[in-house]
Amino acid sequence: MGSRVSEVELPPLFCPLESAVHPRARQIEKRAEEWIARSGMCASEEELAWVVATHSTDFYARFVPDADDDRLLATALWVYWGFGFDDARCDRGPLSTRPAQFNALACQVQRACENDTAAGADRYIGALRDIVRLFRSLGTPAQVGRFAHAHRAWLSGVAWQVGNQALGRMPGLNDFLTMRLLSAGGEPTFAMLEIADGAEVPDRDLYRPAVRALKEMAILVAALDNDRHSLPKERARDQADQNIYTVLMHERDLTLQQAVEAANGLRDRVLLRFLRLHDRVRPTAGPELAAYLRGLRHGIRGNNEWGLRVPRYLSLGRWPDAMEDTALTWAQEPSDTRPGPLEGAPDVAWWWDDDLA
Amino acid sequence: MGSRVSEVELPPLFCPLESAVHPRARQIEKRAEEWIARSGMCASEEELAWVVATHSTDFYARFVPDADDDRLLATALWVYWGFGFDDARCDRGPLSTRPAQFNALACQVQRACENDTAAGADRYIGALRDIVRLFRSLGTPAQVGRFAHAHRAWLSGVAWQVGNQALGRMPGLNDFLTMRLLSAGGEPTFAMLEIADGAEVPDRDLYRPAVRALKEMAILVAALDNDRHSLPKERARDQADQNIYTVLMHERDLTLQQAVEAANGLRDRVLLRFLRLHDRVRPTAGPELAAYLRGLRHGIRGNNEWGLRVPRYLSLGRWPDAMEDTALTWAQEPSDTRPGPLEGAPDVAWWWDDDLA
């Protein structure tokens, strides 16, 4: 059974991956909420309420169910921060259509992520500096360095999105996928797996094309699922936002219902390729890479268990409602099993290369 | 003896670092010029003449005097590409004041640097894809991955610069230094040291704060030296470009002559800190880190031996003149020996931390 958004039927999601959640997620969430309230990054009670209502601890507790408490706390804090920054400075807010100003802020924010003495007037900068300081106390220099690279990649995608908003430009499918792989925030989110789990993946594994492809596919599936989770909100705001549905409607001249089905098929094809390639890479993986791959799988699944219930996407009023606790229904079969590469998306065609693994 | 630019006296540079150049630079330059001409990245004979006149092989041959010929060729090709892209798409050209369009292009370009099937209409994209293909055939996945991170960092700084140009905004000193560390292109230039030399620096060395500080200081010294080398050209174009002189004139209400002296002092203080920290790190460095540090030293020196003679900076006509072969005069002493951190630059204050090494 799917769910209805105004005039649209959303089919249930195909997601044959194990479910897990950190056993002390509730207690750690409480610590995280206190930290965020003290951090000074939110300008108002309302902004704070929405940041807290992202339930970022619940989110990341599903990515790393076995992490030490302090490691889950630190990495979850970045997720709250990322959602807060995204809402206040990227998706909405005065900079969302001002690329020149956004580019300057993005570099200042990034600097705060890379060194401890970086200055910056924006209220989000100090909080980020403190979070990355926690990362430095928990992770290795390489892990924190990789997170910083991933953070810059995210901001570059947001800068692209902000530029499109400023121009009123709807990207084509190929550009959109490339942009969404960056702007979705999946790069820093998955880069934190190593900091949360404590296992440093060797360079020869992390930069291996098959592993890069698995990471990118996990990011894209989660990003498209988030487009789906936030569709009710986007529809209520009635904006011409850049998401997989508006992109497909524009590029292929589809109705929203047709775009929902096309997006679901496209997403299932990427997930199937992820599963197939994963099963080729996993058997020979060392312990650190195995932990990383488990994090990718948990992330895809956990993102849905969180995203289908979180008030961030479901609450349409001025203040967020409580987190829902509804049972979830999943599709038993993928909606589209055609092998790739995807039509009209040459930039990600390499995910289907035979020699990847 | 210094040199005069219209009404300004430029003092000689202090640069007590060893000089070296690859013994087959001339032959490799010829191969590089043929490659660039065939690549299709230049739209006209004039554009090609200016790209060739960057003498990028001579430039990078000074960074890696012991590299294999094919490795010097591949890395030098990126330098030609970078200068060409910079001139056609960043510093000048229609995108130089259009951040929304630039952000989209920057992500498309970056994608071409990361995967072999990336598409893109811009004529610079295909050439970059081919150069990075050469990197993949010569370097390890980690080396090419690090280059890609560095490449994105560069583009993020250029995006900031383009945004400032669009707004007519002159940054303050702190922001300018942070921006210039990125926009100067030093990150990808130094990331190529590993590909040219063949030595993969271990993560634990590369992400070590002292080594990151040395890299950033080398980038800043070279970037400020390039501001100096290009001053004649900037003055001739009579533009309010963002460089260390216009920034200092604006922030401290200085004449150009005063700004030249202030910039020289600031640059010497960074170089002195580089030399001191280098001498603390070098004795315990393993062979790969030692090669990397040698590349940083050669880079600072070579950038000047090249930049003080190259038609890119010296030729003011429509077509470039031949490379000059003048003897160079160096300062015997630094112009400013005050210990840091630099006043008004909190973002780089950490370079002077006592516990770095």
XYZ file of C-alpha atoms in Angstrom:
714
model
C 0.000 0.000 0.000
C 1.326 3.414 -0.875
C 0.399 6.816 0.443
C -1.407 9.795 -1.106
C -0.110 13.342 -1.407
C -2.873 15.628 -2.633
C -3.628 14.057 -6.042
C -0.633 11.750 -6.163
C -0.289 8.100 -5.213
C 3.205 7.335 -3.870
C 4.041 3.641 -4.270
C 5.702 1.880 -1.319
C 9.512 1.728 -1.377
C 11.562 -1.335 -2.241
C 14.302 -1.557 0.382
C 15.544 -5.122 1.086
C 18.220 -4.066 3.593
C 18.592 -4.885 7.273
C 17.072 -2.533 9.835
C 19.002 -1.452 12.924
C 19.080 1.384 15.412
C 21.482 2.322 18.180
C 20.143 0.999 21.529
C 20.767 4.287 23.372
C 19.500 6.622 20.659
C 16.928 8.236 22.981
C 19.420 9.139 25.699
C 21.928 10.466 23.172
C 19.200 12.480 21.476
C 18.559 14.274 24.751
C 22.257 15.201 25.056
C 22.284 16.376 21.445
C 19.238 18.589 21.939
C 20.860 20.249 24.952
C 24.042 20.828 22.973
C 22.188 22.399 20.043
C 20.159 24.652 22.358
C 23.379 25.888 23.988
C 25.310 26.295 20.726
C 23.782 29.601 19.719
C 23.320 28.522 16.118
C 19.530 29.002 16.158
C 18.186 32.544 16.104
C 14.766 31.776 17.577
C 12.763 29.198 19.527
C 10.969 28.338 16.305
C 14.219 27.695 14.426
C 15.462 25.566 17.324
C 12.202 23.603 17.390
C 12.597 22.720 13.718
C 16.243 21.750 14.112
C 15.356 19.496 17.052
C 12.450 18.101 15.045
C 14.868 16.781 12.446
C 15.484 13.988 14.997
C 18.982 13.757 13.599
C 20.082 11.422 16.390
C 17.378 8.943 15.384
C 18.556 9.384 11.792
C 22.218 8.710 12.393
C 21.575 6.082 15.089
C 20.263 3.965 12.207
C 23.482 4.433 10.206
C 25.817 3.381 13.035
C 23.912 1.174 15.494
C 27.103 -0.055 17.182
C 28.916 3.256 17.665
C 30.254 4.505 20.993
C 27.818 6.971 22.550
C 30.170 9.958 22.249
C 30.860 9.180 18.628
C 27.183 8.922 17.779
C 26.577 12.189 19.644
C 29.287 14.077 17.721
C 28.247 12.809 14.301
C 24.536 13.350 15.004
C 25.347 16.936 15.985
C 26.655 17.565 12.498
C 23.401 16.229 11.035
C 21.364 18.707 13.116
C 23.800 21.411 12.071
C 23.521 20.436 8.415
C 19.720 20.511 8.426
C 19.713 23.830 10.279
C 22.220 25.374 7.875
C 20.342 23.972 4.905
C 17.041 25.502 6.032
C 18.469 28.851 7.110
C 21.050 29.435 4.384
C 20.531 27.111 1.401
C 17.006 25.929 0.634
C 15.334 28.969 2.090
C 16.493 32.209 3.632
C 17.922 35.268 1.928
C 20.970 33.496 0.444
C 18.981 30.780 -1.322
C 18.852 32.851 -4.506
C 22.058 34.851 -4.060
C 24.955 32.776 -5.367
C 27.591 35.503 -4.977
C 26.889 35.852 -1.258
C 26.424 32.110 -0.835
C 29.816 31.340 -2.406
C 31.581 33.562 0.132
C 29.686 32.061 3.049
C 30.336 28.516 1.819
C 34.110 29.083 1.836
C 34.007 30.690 5.282
C 31.925 27.801 6.619
C 34.281 25.300 5.025
C 37.261 27.014 6.615
C 35.657 26.605 10.036
C 35.411 22.931 9.252
C 39.135 22.765 8.555
C 40.774 24.812 11.259
C 40.195 25.734 14.806
C 40.941 29.450 14.635
C 38.785 30.274 11.623
C 36.692 33.390 12.130
C 33.301 34.247 10.682
C 30.326 36.341 11.668
C 27.647 33.810 10.694
C 26.075 32.103 13.713
C 26.409 28.700 12.067
C 30.204 28.975 11.821
C 31.044 28.766 15.526
C 28.814 25.735 16.042
C 30.463 23.906 13.132
C 33.921 24.689 14.486
C 32.906 23.138 17.820
C 31.476 20.029 16.181
C 34.595 19.471 14.086
C 36.674 19.968 17.222
C 34.786 16.988 18.665
C 35.596 15.054 15.480
C 39.282 15.835 15.942
C 39.205 14.541 19.506
C 37.574 11.266 18.357
C 38.823 10.581 14.831
C 42.152 10.294 13.068
C 43.524 13.232 11.045
C 42.786 11.271 7.854
C 39.157 10.679 8.872
C 38.630 14.338 9.708
C 40.427 15.357 6.512
C 38.150 13.130 4.449
C 35.118 14.606 6.175
C 36.358 18.096 5.260
C 36.715 17.112 1.585
C 33.216 15.659 1.632
C 31.884 18.803 3.287
C 33.278 20.966 0.505
C 31.751 18.661 -2.107
C 28.341 19.119 -0.451
C 28.675 22.913 -0.411
C 29.690 22.963 -4.079
C 26.468 21.166 -4.983
C 24.408 23.556 -2.883
C 26.128 26.467 -4.638
C 25.045 24.984 -7.971
C 21.481 24.627 -6.689
C 21.458 28.208 -5.368
C 22.694 29.394 -8.754
C 19.893 27.544 -10.535
C 17.369 29.062 -8.137
C 18.731 32.523 -8.862
C 18.401 31.939 -12.603
C 15.025 30.164 -12.359
C 16.725 27.315 -14.211
C 15.407 23.748 -14.008
C 18.326 21.366 -14.681
C 18.083 18.387 -17.028
C 18.211 14.877 -15.579
C 21.946 14.338 -16.058
C 22.914 17.629 -14.439
C 20.342 17.141 -11.702
C 21.743 13.750 -10.705
C 25.271 15.151 -10.602
C 24.070 18.117 -8.543
C 21.941 16.016 -6.209
C 24.836 13.642 -5.521
C 26.577 16.663 -4.033
C 23.813 18.882 -2.670
C 22.000 16.074 -0.818
C 24.701 16.085 1.856
C 25.356 12.377 1.470
C 29.097 12.906 1.066
C 29.689 14.313 4.581
C 27.008 12.039 6.046
C 28.743 8.897 4.802
C 32.222 10.328 5.472
C 31.230 10.388 9.151
C 30.778 6.600 9.163
C 34.482 6.210 9.806
C 34.460 8.702 12.670
C 31.430 7.042 14.250
C 32.689 3.495 13.833
C 36.318 4.268 14.564
C 37.558 2.137 11.670
C 39.822 3.958 9.202
C 39.238 2.583 5.731
C 42.537 2.242 3.826
C 42.959 4.645 0.899
C 43.318 1.752 -1.534
C 39.784 0.664 -0.585
C 38.129 4.059 -0.305
C 39.359 5.369 -3.663
C 38.716 2.104 -5.476
C 36.228 2.778 -8.301
C 33.816 0.053 -7.139
C 33.698 1.523 -3.627
C 33.272 5.053 -4.957
C 30.423 3.807 -7.140
C 28.757 2.092 -4.158
C 29.036 5.298 -2.114
C 27.593 7.410 -4.930
C 24.726 4.978 -5.525
C 23.893 4.926 -1.811
C 23.878 8.718 -1.824
C 21.630 8.900 -4.860
C 19.107 6.349 -3.588
C 18.895 8.180 -0.245
C 18.644 11.572 -1.982
C 15.832 10.418 -4.250
C 14.082 8.883 -1.264
C 14.361 12.252 0.480
C 12.805 13.947 -2.539
C 9.946 11.541 -2.040
C 9.709 12.107 1.724
C 9.607 15.856 1.295
C 7.120 15.861 -1.583
C 4.146 16.675 0.705
C 6.016 19.677 2.053
C 7.202 20.849 -1.346
C 3.643 20.534 -2.705
C 2.269 22.501 0.258
C 4.805 25.264 -0.359
C 3.857 25.122 -4.024
C 7.350 25.972 -5.157
C 9.113 25.029 -8.337
C 11.952 23.426 -6.381
C 14.572 21.312 -8.084
C 13.750 17.714 -7.229
C 13.553 14.463 -9.175
C 9.840 15.001 -9.911
C 10.027 18.564 -11.200
C 13.114 17.605 -13.221
C 11.436 14.601 -14.858
C 8.173 16.505 -15.457
C 10.174 19.238 -17.156
C 12.538 17.028 -19.156
C 10.047 14.371 -20.259
C 6.833 16.375 -20.250
C 5.215 14.151 -17.601
C 2.414 14.623 -15.096
C 3.408 14.462 -11.450
C 1.953 10.953 -11.159
C 3.973 9.814 -14.167
C 7.089 11.453 -12.752
C 6.570 9.655 -9.430
C 6.501 6.332 -11.243
C 9.482 7.165 -13.444
C 11.507 8.329 -10.434
C 10.621 5.203 -8.491
C 11.760 3.003 -11.361
C 14.989 4.914 -11.815
C 15.690 4.726 -8.087
C 15.022 0.981 -7.989
C 17.405 0.401 -10.870
C 20.186 2.212 -9.005
C 19.424 0.273 -5.825
C 19.524 -3.040 -7.695
C 22.897 -2.161 -9.152
C 24.085 -1.158 -5.669
C 23.012 -4.535 -4.264
C 24.621 -6.486 -7.081
C 27.931 -4.618 -6.968
C 27.938 -4.716 -3.183
C 27.681 -8.492 -3.226
C 30.699 -8.648 -5.516
C 32.820 -6.332 -3.339
C 31.783 -7.497 0.132
C 33.295 -11.014 0.228
C 36.883 -9.814 -0.142
C 36.564 -6.679 2.000
C 38.797 -6.190 5.042
C 37.184 -5.316 8.384
C 37.273 -1.518 7.896
C 35.783 -1.647 4.409
C 33.194 -4.153 5.634
C 32.147 -1.683 8.356
C 31.921 1.079 5.764
C 29.774 -1.031 3.434
C 27.498 -1.957 6.340
C 27.129 1.782 7.018
C 26.063 2.399 3.418
C 23.425 -0.334 3.668
C 22.168 0.851 7.044
C 22.130 4.395 5.736
C 19.843 3.623 2.808
C 17.451 1.710 5.036
C 17.666 4.037 8.044
C 17.142 7.137 5.931
C 13.750 5.715 4.987
C 12.748 4.519 8.445
C 13.491 8.035 9.646
C 12.293 10.004 6.626
C 8.886 8.351 6.419
C 8.092 9.492 9.985
C 10.040 12.667 10.661
C 8.157 15.941 11.289
C 10.756 17.735 9.173
C 8.970 16.321 6.158
C 5.506 15.585 7.525
C 4.557 18.613 9.640
C 3.004 21.334 7.550
C 2.202 23.853 10.314
C 4.322 26.653 11.699
C 5.594 24.451 14.556
C 6.669 20.821 14.159
C 4.462 17.979 15.420
C 5.825 15.028 17.374
C 7.672 12.248 15.535
C 5.243 9.691 14.103
C 5.460 6.070 15.137
C 3.525 4.470 12.321
C 4.290 1.028 10.963
C 5.950 1.162 7.553
C 4.941 -0.809 4.483
C 7.571 -1.819 1.954
C 7.349 -2.982 -1.631
C 8.092 -6.689 -2.051
C 9.570 -6.290 -5.524
C 11.454 -3.589 -7.390
C 9.261 -1.583 -9.759
C 11.819 -1.672 -12.571
C 14.474 -4.328 -13.093
C 15.991 -3.193 -16.374
C 19.786 -3.204 -16.224
C 21.544 0.143 -16.523
C 23.007 2.507 -17.395
C 20.077 4.890 -16.980
C 18.884 6.626 -20.113
C 19.809 10.311 -20.242
C 22.345 10.171 -17.433
C 25.831 9.705 -18.949
C 27.614 11.166 -15.918
C 26.694 8.141 -13.818
C 26.901 5.520 -16.559
C 30.200 4.277 -15.145
C 28.384 2.737 -12.157
C 27.425 -0.067 -14.517
C 30.934 -0.712 -15.895
C 31.604 -4.444 -16.000
C 35.157 -4.077 -14.763
C 34.231 -2.246 -11.548
C 34.555 -5.355 -9.432
C 67.800 45.944 -7.226
C 64.076 45.932 -7.637
C 61.984 46.700 -10.702
C 59.586 49.491 -11.570
C 55.955 49.186 -12.612
C 54.605 52.556 -13.715
C 55.015 54.567 -10.522
C 55.828 51.664 -8.237
C 59.143 50.233 -7.071
C 58.931 46.476 -6.524
C 61.620 45.283 -4.091
C 63.530 42.097 -4.972
C 62.186 38.856 -3.513
C 63.695 36.983 -0.592
C 63.767 33.315 -1.598
C 66.571 31.260 0.034
C 65.538 27.948 -1.536
C 67.376 25.682 -3.912
C 66.886 26.137 -7.652
C 66.323 23.172 -9.952
C 64.773 22.387 -13.305
C 64.032 19.141 -15.104
C 66.846 18.399 -17.583
C 64.466 17.544 -20.441
C 62.002 20.392 -19.893
C 62.452 21.719 -23.452
C 61.689 18.409 -25.156
C 58.696 17.773 -22.917
C 57.436 21.295 -23.537
C 57.320 20.518 -27.236
C 55.224 17.408 -26.631
C 52.919 19.370 -24.336
C 52.387 22.116 -26.900
C 51.435 19.546 -29.520
C 49.002 17.913 -27.100
C 47.332 21.229 -26.215
C 47.017 22.215 -29.870
C 45.331 18.882 -30.650
C 43.051 18.918 -27.575
C 40.486 21.316 -28.955
C 40.278 23.286 -25.733
C 41.347 26.570 -27.329
C 38.827 28.403 -29.508
C 41.333 30.453 -31.526
C 44.990 30.732 -32.507
C 45.270 33.690 -30.159
C 43.902 31.723 -27.199
C 46.262 28.854 -28.022
C 49.215 31.260 -28.264
C 48.506 32.581 -24.762
C 48.064 29.089 -23.300
C 51.375 27.994 -24.851
C 52.968 31.216 -23.600
C 52.242 30.192 -20.021
C 55.283 27.917 -20.456
C 53.630 25.578 -17.989
C 56.193 22.847 -18.657
C 58.987 25.200 -17.614
C 56.887 26.050 -14.542
C 56.259 22.502 -13.384
C 59.699 21.266 -14.469
C 60.983 23.417 -11.604
C 58.639 21.739 -9.110
C 59.642 18.174 -10.012
C 63.124 18.192 -11.556
C 63.535 14.416 -11.157
C 60.184 13.236 -12.533
C 59.816 10.681 -15.313
C 59.195 12.438 -18.622
C 55.648 11.114 -19.030
C 54.743 12.162 -15.514
C 56.075 15.672 -16.027
C 54.197 15.849 -19.323
C 50.862 14.828 -17.767
C 51.121 17.173 -14.792
C 52.344 20.077 -16.926
C 49.325 19.551 -19.188
C 47.039 20.260 -16.262
C 48.900 23.515 -15.596
C 48.319 24.661 -19.199
C 44.716 23.593 -18.836
C 44.339 25.458 -15.543
C 45.734 28.694 -16.942
C 43.582 28.396 -20.040
C 40.446 27.714 -18.013
C 41.301 30.526 -15.626
C 41.673 33.039 -18.430
C 38.671 31.917 -20.447
C 36.200 31.155 -17.651
C 37.319 32.641 -14.309
C 39.412 35.815 -14.374
C 37.989 37.050 -17.626
C 35.335 35.902 -20.045
C 31.572 36.078 -19.691
C 31.379 33.904 -16.552
C 33.829 35.970 -14.508
C 30.978 38.028 -13.055
C 28.204 35.423 -13.260
C 28.372 33.223 -10.167
C 25.164 31.289 -10.878
C 26.470 30.124 -14.252
C 29.981 29.632 -12.929
C 28.784 27.371 -10.091
C 27.093 25.031 -12.567
C 30.156 24.928 -14.829
C 32.489 24.352 -11.862
C 30.552 21.229 -10.822
C 30.458 19.918 -14.390
C 34.190 20.504 -14.757
C 34.848 18.837 -11.420
C 32.791 15.826 -12.475
C 34.991 15.441 -15.560
C 37.939 15.367 -13.218
C 36.389 12.510 -11.254
C 34.981 10.157 -13.815
C 35.691 9.071 -17.287
C 32.173 9.179 -18.707
C 31.226 12.656 -17.502
C 29.564 14.745 -20.185
C 29.615 18.478 -20.695
C 29.365 20.919 -23.547
C 32.182 23.220 -22.486
C 35.320 22.756 -24.601
C 37.508 22.684 -21.491
C 35.712 19.629 -20.075
C 36.893 17.049 -22.608
C 40.505 18.149 -22.322
C 40.393 17.859 -18.542
C 38.888 14.377 -18.789
C 41.776 13.332 -21.017
C 44.404 14.788 -18.689
C 42.924 13.065 -15.642
C 42.825 9.836 -17.655
C 46.594 10.207 -18.005
C 46.812 10.730 -14.232
C 44.889 7.500 -13.669
C 47.276 5.601 -15.895
C 50.285 6.947 -13.966
C 49.144 7.492 -10.377
C 47.471 5.462 -7.654
C 43.721 5.821 -6.998
C 44.531 7.677 -3.752
C 46.801 10.163 -5.561
C 44.194 10.857 -8.221
C 41.497 11.090 -5.538
C 43.520 13.639 -3.610
C 44.047 15.631 -6.788
C 40.275 15.652 -7.334
C 39.662 16.988 -3.804
C 42.261 19.677 -4.356
C 40.694 20.562 -7.693
C 37.320 21.134 -6.063
C 38.939 23.319 -3.390
C 40.446 25.476 -6.135
C 37.117 25.862 -7.927
C 35.364 26.815 -4.677
C 37.817 29.680 -4.210
C 37.332 30.821 -7.788
C 33.559 30.744 -7.214
C 34.041 33.049 -4.222
C 36.182 35.385 -6.351
C 33.615 35.390 -9.155
C 30.912 36.225 -6.605
C 32.937 39.148 -5.283
C 33.480 40.390 -8.835
C 29.748 40.218 -9.480
C 29.027 42.247 -6.345
C 31.920 44.668 -6.859
C 33.042 43.624 -3.376
C 36.650 44.006 -2.237
C 37.318 41.406 0.499
C 39.117 42.234 3.743
C 42.582 40.782 4.368
C 41.413 37.726 6.348
C 38.818 36.712 3.785
C 41.213 37.469 0.932
C 43.916 35.179 2.312
C 41.390 32.374 2.794
C 40.066 32.920 -0.724
C 43.513 33.205 -2.306
C 44.662 29.969 -0.655
C 41.954 28.303 -2.718
C 41.610 30.392 -5.865
C 45.358 30.515 -6.593
C 45.271 26.904 -7.773
C 48.039 25.870 -5.396
C 46.002 22.969 -4.016
C 45.830 20.993 -7.286
C 49.320 22.145 -8.294
C 50.881 20.711 -5.145
C 48.563 17.671 -5.148
C 50.202 16.726 -8.455
C 53.621 16.424 -6.771
C 52.738 12.877 -5.772
C 51.646 11.939 -9.277
C 54.790 13.452 -10.787
C 57.200 11.940 -8.263
C 55.391 8.629 -7.950
C 55.706 8.612 -4.146
C 52.390 8.231 -2.291
C 52.555 10.177 0.951
C 50.901 8.244 3.801
C 47.645 9.747 5.096
C 49.101 10.117 8.573
C 51.730 12.473 7.113
C 49.573 14.345 4.639
C 46.780 15.195 7.085
C 49.170 16.053 9.915
C 48.540 19.682 10.946
C 52.201 20.675 10.505
C 52.252 19.315 6.948
C 48.933 20.975 6.104
C 50.317 24.248 7.453
C 53.470 23.888 5.322
C 51.375 23.223 2.234
C 49.124 26.208 2.909
C 52.077 28.502 3.572
C 53.766 27.383 0.358
C 50.536 28.086 -1.509
C 50.167 31.534 0.018
C 53.759 32.596 -0.643
C 53.470 31.463 -4.266
C 50.074 33.133 -4.637
C 51.312 36.453 -3.266
C 54.370 36.190 -5.509
C 52.016 35.697 -8.452
C 50.089 38.817 -7.434
C 53.423 40.569 -7.658
C 54.365 39.035 -11.003
C 51.061 40.011 -12.532
C 50.982 43.534 -11.142
C 52.247 45.095 -14.412
C 49.464 43.381 -16.307
C 46.777 44.247 -13.757
C 47.936 47.891 -13.792
C 47.852 47.953 -17.581
C 44.305 46.568 -17.560
C 43.474 49.179 -14.929
C 40.994 46.890 -13.210
C 39.989 46.802 -9.577
C 40.972 43.145 -9.355
C 41.170 41.354 -6.033
C 44.854 40.991 -5.237
C 47.006 41.521 -2.170
C 47.715 45.142 -3.162
C 44.156 46.282 -3.819
C 43.052 44.471 -0.643
C 45.673 46.156 1.541
C 45.108 49.580 -0.079
C 41.400 49.208 0.637
C 41.647 47.782 4.159
C 44.466 49.964 5.458
C 44.007 53.067 3.319
C 47.475 52.735 1.735
C 49.050 53.984 -1.472
C 50.108 51.298 -3.940
C 53.750 51.773 -2.950
C 52.872 51.316 0.719
C 50.781 48.259 -0.116
C 53.698 46.747 -2.063
C 55.916 47.100 0.991
C 53.278 45.798 3.395
C 52.575 42.801 1.143
C 56.273 42.028 0.828
C 56.690 42.071 4.600
C 53.663 39.890 5.161
C 54.869 37.419 2.546
C 58.357 37.272 4.063
C 56.902 36.540 7.488
C 54.953 33.596 6.095
C 58.033 32.325 4.250
C 60.150 32.568 7.399
C 57.569 30.569 9.323
C 57.515 28.033 6.488
C 61.298 27.644 6.651
C 61.349 27.290 10.426
C 58.516 24.767 10.588
C 59.948 22.882 7.618
C 63.237 22.453 9.425
C 61.403 20.965 12.398
C 59.389 18.516 10.269
C 62.016 17.471 7.722
C 64.468 15.510 9.912
C 61.925 12.844 10.880
C 60.141 12.636 7.511
C 59.948 9.335 5.665
C 61.022 9.215 1.988
C 57.567 10.062 0.559
C 57.010 13.029 2.858
C 60.574 14.184 2.198
C 59.853 14.172 -1.556
C 56.658 16.137 -0.944
C 58.455 18.743 1.185
C 61.136 19.062 -1.482
C 58.335 19.728 -3.974
C 56.937 22.512 -1.794
C 60.381 24.153 -1.575
C 61.065 23.771 -5.292
C 57.581 25.088 -5.990
C 58.076 28.339 -4.107
C 61.427 28.934 -5.792
C 60.427 27.688 -9.242
C 57.244 29.736 -9.282
C 59.429 32.830 -9.037
C 62.063 31.772 -11.544
C 59.220 31.170 -13.964
C 56.918 34.040 -12.956
C 59.561 36.747 -13.200
C 60.166 35.861 -16.857
C 56.964 34.444 -18.289
C 55.130 36.310 -21.060
C 51.841 35.468 -19.337
C 52.654 38.232 -16.881
C 55.097 40.371 -18.830
C 53.646 40.673 -22.343
C 51.178 43.512 -22.571
C 50.320 43.284 -26.282
C 47.617 41.301 -28.028
C 50.022 38.432 -28.758
C 52.558 37.068 -26.281
C 56.285 37.805 -26.671
C 58.980 35.145 -26.278
C 59.973 33.985 -22.785
C 62.562 36.310 -21.250
C 65.935 34.983 -20.214
C 67.052 37.724 -17.882
C 69.195 37.105 -14.815
C 67.224 37.415 -11.598
C 68.194 39.415 -8.539
C 67.145 38.249 -5.096
C 66.936 39.988 -1.736
C 69.667 38.892 0.682
C 67.517 39.406 3.765
C 63.810 39.214 4.568
C 62.119 42.594 4.694
C 60.217 41.784 7.882
C 61.267 39.282 10.531
C 58.547 39.816 13.130
C 57.154 36.507 14.357
C 53.518 35.774 13.573
C 50.625 35.385 13.618
C 49.878 38.086 11.072
C 47.730 40.949 12.298
C 44.190 40.896 10.906
C 44.346 37.312 9.633
C 42.846 35.018 12.318
C 42.001 32.269 9.802
C 45.679 31.477 9.298
C 46.848 32.173 12.854
C 47.154 28.461 13.503
C 50.208 28.256 11.237
C 52.147 29.726 14.154
C 50.865 27.293 16.813
C 53.734 26.101 18.972
C 52.493 22.536 19.057
C 52.448 22.072 15.273
C 55.726 20.216 15.259
